[in-house]
């Protein structure tokens, strides 16, 4: 699909990957972006730089009232970009309760699902359009130091595939983006080789324009998908070895 002249709504657009996706969509000719954030004041830099091509919206993807208000405020959306996410950066036993896991599920899975449910009629009315879901290599294999996050991203991938099938009839394309460690606030203080979020945005939006459903946006994603296809058991062992190295370097 061509992104030129699209009208997109991007969740978590104030920083990190969401901000880079917003800027890449604008570079590709998006007519307007509903840039969403928990606090609209944090969208000032984007509004200042791009003027009325940016429409700021307050949106917490776990709050039904916010989602309903966004549907009302953005009737012309053709691309829904489910980018917002959180990471606890802990394992389940390490955390000692399932509370943070539930919070990750709320944002990373139910937030994505509720936004897709709410905006599906808008997309249908506007010709089909697309839903783009920010997934992760965490969707492909569990990395125990981020164990509960990985479980939520695996569920997000699964519901993304469900949406792809269910929304085909109304002409809505559903894309998933996969990346390894990316240099954003989410990983502040965590050591490791990280991709530049601007590179991820460029590769991912090129993938959308090329019509690739599941887009591996960096080397780590391409490597992990290959291993998953060739030898899933080897991938699990590799993740355990990486977990040992990660714990030694970061904890
Ligand atoms: N960084 C990585 O290594 C990496 C790799 C693969 C995938 N991802 C995924 O990429 C996406 C963006 O992450 P990022 O790296 O750009 O991290 P980030 O800089 O922490 O950005 C996350 C964004 O989501 C917003 N957000 C959090 N909870 C929300 C909620 N309940 N409702 C609405 N917005 C909410 C955040 O708002 P605040 O600014 O208020 O916190 C922020 O704008 C996430 O889905 C993440 O899982 C990240």
Tab-separated table of C-alpha atoms and ligand atoms in Angstrom:
chain	number	residue	atom	x	y	z
A	1	UNK	CA	0.000	0.000	0.000
A	2	UNK	CA	1.116	3.558	-0.693
A	3	UNK	CA	1.473	5.769	2.371
A	4	UNK	CA	1.414	9.026	0.392
A	5	UNK	CA	-1.746	10.988	1.283
A	6	UNK	CA	-2.697	8.513	4.046
A	7	UNK	CA	-4.228	9.787	7.274
A	8	UNK	CA	-2.624	7.884	10.131
A	9	UNK	CA	-3.219	7.609	13.849
A	10	UNK	CA	-0.056	6.686	15.775
A	11	UNK	CA	-0.206	5.641	19.430
A	12	UNK	CA	2.714	6.571	21.694
A	13	UNK	CA	3.855	9.153	19.134
A	14	UNK	CA	5.605	11.516	21.562
A	15	UNK	CA	8.939	9.693	21.712
A	16	UNK	CA	11.024	6.730	20.577
A	17	UNK	CA	9.792	4.615	17.689
A	18	UNK	CA	6.364	6.288	17.615
A	19	UNK	CA	7.949	9.669	16.939
A	20	UNK	CA	10.220	8.171	14.254
A	21	UNK	CA	7.259	6.422	12.586
A	22	UNK	CA	5.312	9.674	12.608
A	23	UNK	CA	8.194	11.556	10.977
A	24	UNK	CA	8.779	8.800	8.404
A	25	UNK	CA	5.080	8.749	7.470
A	26	UNK	CA	5.208	12.517	6.980
A	27	UNK	CA	8.378	12.180	4.877
A	28	UNK	CA	6.549	9.672	2.683
A	29	UNK	CA	3.736	12.161	2.122
A	30	UNK	CA	1.109	11.368	4.765
A	31	UNK	CA	-1.541	14.088	4.613
A	32	UNK	CA	-2.188	14.163	8.359
A	33	UNK	CA	-1.165	12.274	11.494
A	34	UNK	CA	-3.239	12.011	14.638
A	35	UNK	CA	-0.298	11.844	17.029
A	36	UNK	CA	-1.376	10.284	20.314
A	37	UNK	CA	0.228	10.513	23.740
A	38	UNK	CA	-0.682	10.054	27.374
A	39	UNK	CA	-0.112	13.810	27.753
A	40	UNK	CA	-0.606	16.094	24.708
A	41	UNK	CA	1.957	18.588	26.044
A	42	UNK	CA	4.640	16.054	25.102
A	43	UNK	CA	3.585	16.413	21.454
A	44	UNK	CA	4.662	20.068	21.300
A	45	UNK	CA	7.954	19.340	19.448
A	46	UNK	CA	6.081	17.439	16.691
A	47	UNK	CA	3.370	20.128	16.423
A	48	UNK	CA	6.037	22.840	16.288
A	49	UNK	CA	7.956	21.055	13.520
A	50	UNK	CA	5.063	19.950	11.290
A	51	UNK	CA	2.213	22.402	11.967
A	52	UNK	CA	-1.305	21.330	11.076
A	53	UNK	CA	-0.201	18.020	9.532
A	54	UNK	CA	-0.047	16.894	13.190
A	55	UNK	CA	-3.248	16.658	15.214
A	56	UNK	CA	-2.416	15.957	18.867
A	57	UNK	CA	-4.693	13.575	20.768
A	58	UNK	CA	-4.606	12.441	24.375
A	59	UNK	CA	-4.891	8.662	24.361
A	60	UNK	CA	-4.241	5.942	26.904
A	61	UNK	CA	-4.861	2.693	25.014
A	62	UNK	CA	-6.058	1.007	28.219
A	63	UNK	CA	-8.854	3.553	28.781
A	64	UNK	CA	-12.103	2.860	26.900
A	65	UNK	CA	-13.252	6.501	27.138
A	66	UNK	CA	-10.007	7.723	25.529
A	67	UNK	CA	-10.396	5.222	22.689
A	68	UNK	CA	-14.030	6.215	22.073
A	69	UNK	CA	-13.041	9.901	22.050
A	70	UNK	CA	-10.237	9.179	19.547
A	71	UNK	CA	-12.665	7.362	17.208
A	72	UNK	CA	-14.925	10.429	17.312
A	73	UNK	CA	-12.069	12.903	16.821
A	74	UNK	CA	-10.459	10.978	13.933
A	75	UNK	CA	-13.186	9.874	11.481
A	76	UNK	CA	-10.899	10.099	8.422
A	77	UNK	CA	-8.174	7.664	9.555
A	78	UNK	CA	-6.887	5.261	6.881
A	79	UNK	CA	-3.910	3.821	8.808
A	80	UNK	CA	-4.045	2.770	12.461
A	81	UNK	CA	-0.550	2.401	13.905
A	82	UNK	CA	-0.531	0.434	17.165
A	83	UNK	CA	2.889	1.437	18.458
A	84	UNK	CA	2.396	2.108	22.204
A	85	UNK	CA	4.003	-0.432	24.485
A	86	UNK	CA	5.617	-1.009	27.857
A	87	UNK	CA	8.421	-3.253	29.072
A	88	UNK	CA	8.906	-4.404	32.662
A	89	UNK	CA	12.348	-5.927	31.823
A	90	UNK	CA	11.911	-8.732	34.334
A	91	UNK	CA	11.130	-12.432	34.409
A	92	UNK	CA	7.985	-13.778	36.096
A	93	UNK	CA	9.685	-15.433	39.099
A	94	UNK	CA	12.085	-12.491	39.374
A	95	UNK	CA	9.068	-10.136	39.662
A	96	UNK	CA	7.380	-12.331	42.254
A	97	UNK	CA	3.826	-11.592	41.085
A	98	UNK	CA	1.802	-11.491	37.885
A	99	UNK	CA	0.800	-7.829	38.378
A	100	UNK	CA	3.353	-6.282	35.994
A	101	UNK	CA	2.670	-9.057	33.474
A	102	UNK	CA	-1.019	-8.085	33.579
A	103	UNK	CA	-0.076	-4.426	32.971
A	104	UNK	CA	2.074	-5.425	29.979
A	105	UNK	CA	-0.830	-7.491	28.633
A	106	UNK	CA	-3.198	-4.526	29.156
A	107	UNK	CA	-1.081	-2.151	27.072
A	108	UNK	CA	0.702	-4.442	24.609
A	109	UNK	CA	-2.164	-6.826	23.824
A	110	UNK	CA	-5.581	-5.567	24.972
A	111	UNK	CA	-4.661	-1.984	24.048
A	112	UNK	CA	-3.796	-3.110	20.513
A	113	UNK	CA	-6.924	-5.279	20.326
A	114	UNK	CA	-9.271	-2.567	21.639
A	115	UNK	CA	-7.847	0.070	19.289
A	116	UNK	CA	-8.233	-2.319	16.340
A	117	UNK	CA	-11.807	-3.178	17.309
A	118	UNK	CA	-12.694	0.486	17.727
A	119	UNK	CA	-11.100	1.696	14.473
A	120	UNK	CA	-12.060	-1.227	12.194
A	121	UNK	CA	-15.389	0.440	11.161
A	122	UNK	CA	-13.576	3.741	10.444
A	123	UNK	CA	-11.043	1.950	8.250
A	124	UNK	CA	-13.820	0.078	6.417
A	125	UNK	CA	-15.685	3.336	5.771
A	126	UNK	CA	-12.505	4.943	4.432
A	127	UNK	CA	-11.767	2.206	1.884
A	128	UNK	CA	-10.012	-0.480	3.953
A	129	UNK	CA	-6.637	1.037	4.702
A	130	UNK	CA	-4.255	-0.666	7.100
A	131	UNK	CA	-3.416	-1.550	10.670
A	132	UNK	CA	0.296	-1.581	11.505
A	133	UNK	CA	1.274	-3.330	14.734
A	134	UNK	CA	4.638	-2.779	16.426
A	135	UNK	CA	5.669	-6.257	17.485
A	136	UNK	CA	9.190	-7.462	18.311
A	137	UNK	CA	11.670	-10.315	18.131
A	138	UNK	CA	10.200	-10.883	21.608
A	139	UNK	CA	7.111	-12.132	19.722
A	140	UNK	CA	9.210	-14.872	18.083
A	141	UNK	CA	11.033	-16.353	21.093
A	142	UNK	CA	11.119	-15.786	24.830
A	143	UNK	CA	14.105	-13.939	26.283
A	144	UNK	CA	13.748	-14.747	30.018
A	145	UNK	CA	15.149	-11.471	31.469
A	146	UNK	CA	12.205	-9.775	29.645
A	147	UNK	CA	10.062	-12.903	30.039
A	148	UNK	CA	6.605	-11.439	30.672
A	149	UNK	CA	7.045	-8.757	27.990
A	150	UNK	CA	7.918	-11.511	25.484
A	151	UNK	CA	4.754	-13.407	26.418
A	152	UNK	CA	2.708	-10.244	25.789
A	153	UNK	CA	4.424	-9.582	22.443
A	154	UNK	CA	3.820	-13.211	21.374
A	155	UNK	CA	0.120	-12.717	22.132
A	156	UNK	CA	0.187	-9.410	20.229
A	157	UNK	CA	1.625	-11.205	17.172
A	158	UNK	CA	-1.034	-13.876	17.393
A	159	UNK	CA	-3.924	-11.390	17.574
A	160	UNK	CA	-2.293	-9.436	14.736
A	161	UNK	CA	-2.476	-12.554	12.570
A	162	UNK	CA	-6.100	-13.056	13.629
A	163	UNK	CA	-6.900	-9.456	12.594
A	164	UNK	CA	-5.169	-9.964	9.236
A	165	UNK	CA	-7.584	-12.771	8.428
A	166	UNK	CA	-10.706	-11.179	9.889
A	167	UNK	CA	-10.242	-7.745	8.308
A	168	UNK	CA	-9.303	-8.996	4.835
A	169	UNK	CA	-12.966	-9.024	3.813
A	170	UNK	CA	-13.266	-5.267	4.419
A	171	UNK	CA	-10.003	-4.597	2.531
A	172	UNK	CA	-7.903	-3.707	5.576
A	173	UNK	CA	-4.290	-4.902	5.364
A	174	UNK	CA	-2.620	-5.838	8.667
A	175	UNK	CA	1.142	-5.542	9.104
A	176	UNK	CA	3.485	-6.599	11.931
A	177	UNK	CA	6.914	-5.080	12.525
A	178	UNK	CA	9.691	-7.022	14.233
A	179	UNK	CA	12.924	-5.600	15.647
A	180	UNK	CA	15.590	-6.511	18.193
A	181	UNK	CA	16.985	-3.995	20.682
A	182	UNK	CA	16.257	-0.431	19.562
A	183	UNK	CA	17.850	2.672	21.028
A	184	UNK	CA	14.870	4.334	22.759
A	185	UNK	CA	13.935	5.249	26.333
A	186	UNK	CA	12.426	1.784	26.721
A	187	UNK	CA	15.948	0.354	26.925
A	188	UNK	CA	17.593	3.271	28.728
A	189	UNK	CA	20.340	1.895	30.969
A	190	UNK	CA	20.287	-1.542	29.327
A	191	UNK	CA	23.533	-2.563	27.613
A	192	UNK	CA	23.552	-4.291	24.225
A	193	UNK	CA	23.824	-3.588	20.508
A	194	UNK	CA	20.840	-1.441	19.540
A	195	UNK	CA	19.333	-0.404	16.206
A	196	UNK	CA	18.664	3.243	15.406
A	197	UNK	CA	14.869	3.856	15.619
A	198	UNK	CA	15.031	6.040	12.482
A	199	UNK	CA	16.461	3.071	10.520
A	200	UNK	CA	13.690	0.810	11.858
A	201	UNK	CA	11.052	3.348	10.770
A	202	UNK	CA	12.529	3.635	7.273
A	203	UNK	CA	12.848	-0.131	6.691
A	204	UNK	CA	9.428	-0.868	8.225
A	205	UNK	CA	7.533	1.725	6.182
A	206	UNK	CA	9.289	0.491	3.006
A	207	UNK	CA	8.046	-2.997	3.961
A	208	UNK	CA	4.480	-1.709	4.325
A	209	UNK	CA	4.684	-0.015	0.920
A	210	UNK	CA	6.012	-3.279	-0.569
A	211	UNK	CA	3.051	-5.171	0.932
A	212	UNK	CA	5.115	-7.458	3.232
A	213	UNK	CA	2.797	-8.648	6.012
A	214	UNK	CA	5.435	-9.477	8.638
A	215	UNK	CA	8.372	-7.100	8.335
A	216	UNK	CA	11.752	-7.944	9.864
A	217	UNK	CA	13.170	-4.464	10.305
A	218	UNK	CA	16.696	-5.230	11.524
A	219	UNK	CA	19.434	-7.845	11.425
A	220	UNK	CA	18.424	-9.405	14.757
A	221	UNK	CA	14.849	-9.960	13.541
A	222	UNK	CA	16.032	-11.524	10.272
A	223	UNK	CA	18.466	-13.783	12.137
A	224	UNK	CA	15.904	-14.917	14.716
A	225	UNK	CA	13.213	-15.667	12.137
A	226	UNK	CA	15.681	-17.796	10.166
A	227	UNK	CA	16.636	-19.736	13.315
A	228	UNK	CA	12.960	-20.129	14.230
A	229	UNK	CA	12.309	-21.669	10.826
A	230	UNK	CA	15.436	-23.860	10.783
A	231	UNK	CA	15.667	-25.054	14.404
A	232	UNK	CA	13.249	-23.720	17.059
A	233	UNK	CA	14.914	-25.733	19.855
A	234	UNK	CA	18.303	-24.196	19.000
A	235	UNK	CA	16.670	-20.760	19.184
A	236	UNK	CA	15.420	-21.457	22.728
A	237	UNK	CA	18.913	-22.572	23.842
A	238	UNK	CA	20.424	-19.501	22.197
A	239	UNK	CA	17.990	-17.264	24.102
A	240	UNK	CA	19.035	-18.938	27.367
A	241	UNK	CA	22.725	-18.333	26.556
A	242	UNK	CA	21.921	-14.710	25.710
A	243	UNK	CA	19.990	-14.446	28.973
A	244	UNK	CA	23.072	-15.579	30.959
A	245	UNK	CA	25.228	-12.989	29.164
A	246	UNK	CA	22.573	-10.294	29.668
A	247	UNK	CA	22.253	-10.977	33.403
A	248	UNK	CA	26.048	-10.865	33.782
A	249	UNK	CA	26.250	-7.498	31.968
A	250	UNK	CA	23.140	-5.778	33.333
A	251	UNK	CA	22.134	-7.125	36.743
B	1	LIG	N1	12.973	-0.296	22.110
B	1	LIG	C1	13.039	-1.548	21.675
B	1	LIG	O1	14.084	-2.209	21.789
B	1	LIG	C2	11.857	-2.189	20.994
B	1	LIG	C3	12.087	-3.316	20.199
B	1	LIG	C4	11.013	-3.929	19.571
B	1	LIG	C5	9.743	-3.438	19.745
B	1	LIG	N2	9.548	-2.336	20.528
B	1	LIG	C6	8.176	-1.856	20.664
B	1	LIG	O2	8.109	-0.593	20.034
B	1	LIG	C7	7.042	0.175	20.593
B	1	LIG	C8	7.550	1.558	20.949
B	1	LIG	O3	8.533	1.418	21.963
B	1	LIG	P1	9.778	2.404	22.118
B	1	LIG	O4	10.996	1.577	22.055
B	1	LIG	O5	9.630	3.571	21.223
B	1	LIG	O6	9.602	2.801	23.656
B	1	LIG	P2	9.268	4.190	24.347
B	1	LIG	O7	10.227	5.215	23.877
B	1	LIG	O8	9.195	3.862	25.794
B	1	LIG	O9	7.825	4.545	23.773
B	1	LIG	C9	6.677	3.863	24.163
B	1	LIG	C10	5.507	4.762	23.886
B	1	LIG	O10	4.288	4.119	24.307
B	1	LIG	C11	3.567	5.036	25.148
B	1	LIG	N3	2.676	4.345	26.081
B	1	LIG	C12	3.002	3.580	27.151
B	1	LIG	N4	1.886	3.143	27.757
B	1	LIG	C13	0.836	3.650	27.055
B	1	LIG	C14	-0.565	3.572	27.185
B	1	LIG	N5	-1.154	2.887	28.179
B	1	LIG	N6	-1.338	4.219	26.274
B	1	LIG	C15	-0.788	4.933	25.276
B	1	LIG	N7	0.539	5.079	25.107
B	1	LIG	C16	1.338	4.433	25.988
B	1	LIG	C17	4.676	5.798	25.846
B	1	LIG	O11	4.196	6.964	26.472
B	1	LIG	P3	5.171	7.756	27.516
B	1	LIG	O12	6.117	8.555	26.683
B	1	LIG	O13	4.228	8.548	28.303
B	1	LIG	O14	5.863	6.713	28.340
B	1	LIG	C18	5.583	6.076	24.659
B	1	LIG	O15	5.088	7.114	23.869
B	1	LIG	C19	6.528	-0.639	21.779
B	1	LIG	O16	5.394	-1.379	21.395
B	1	LIG	C20	7.672	-1.601	22.066
B	1	LIG	O17	7.221	-2.777	22.703
B	1	LIG	C21	10.564	-1.696	21.137
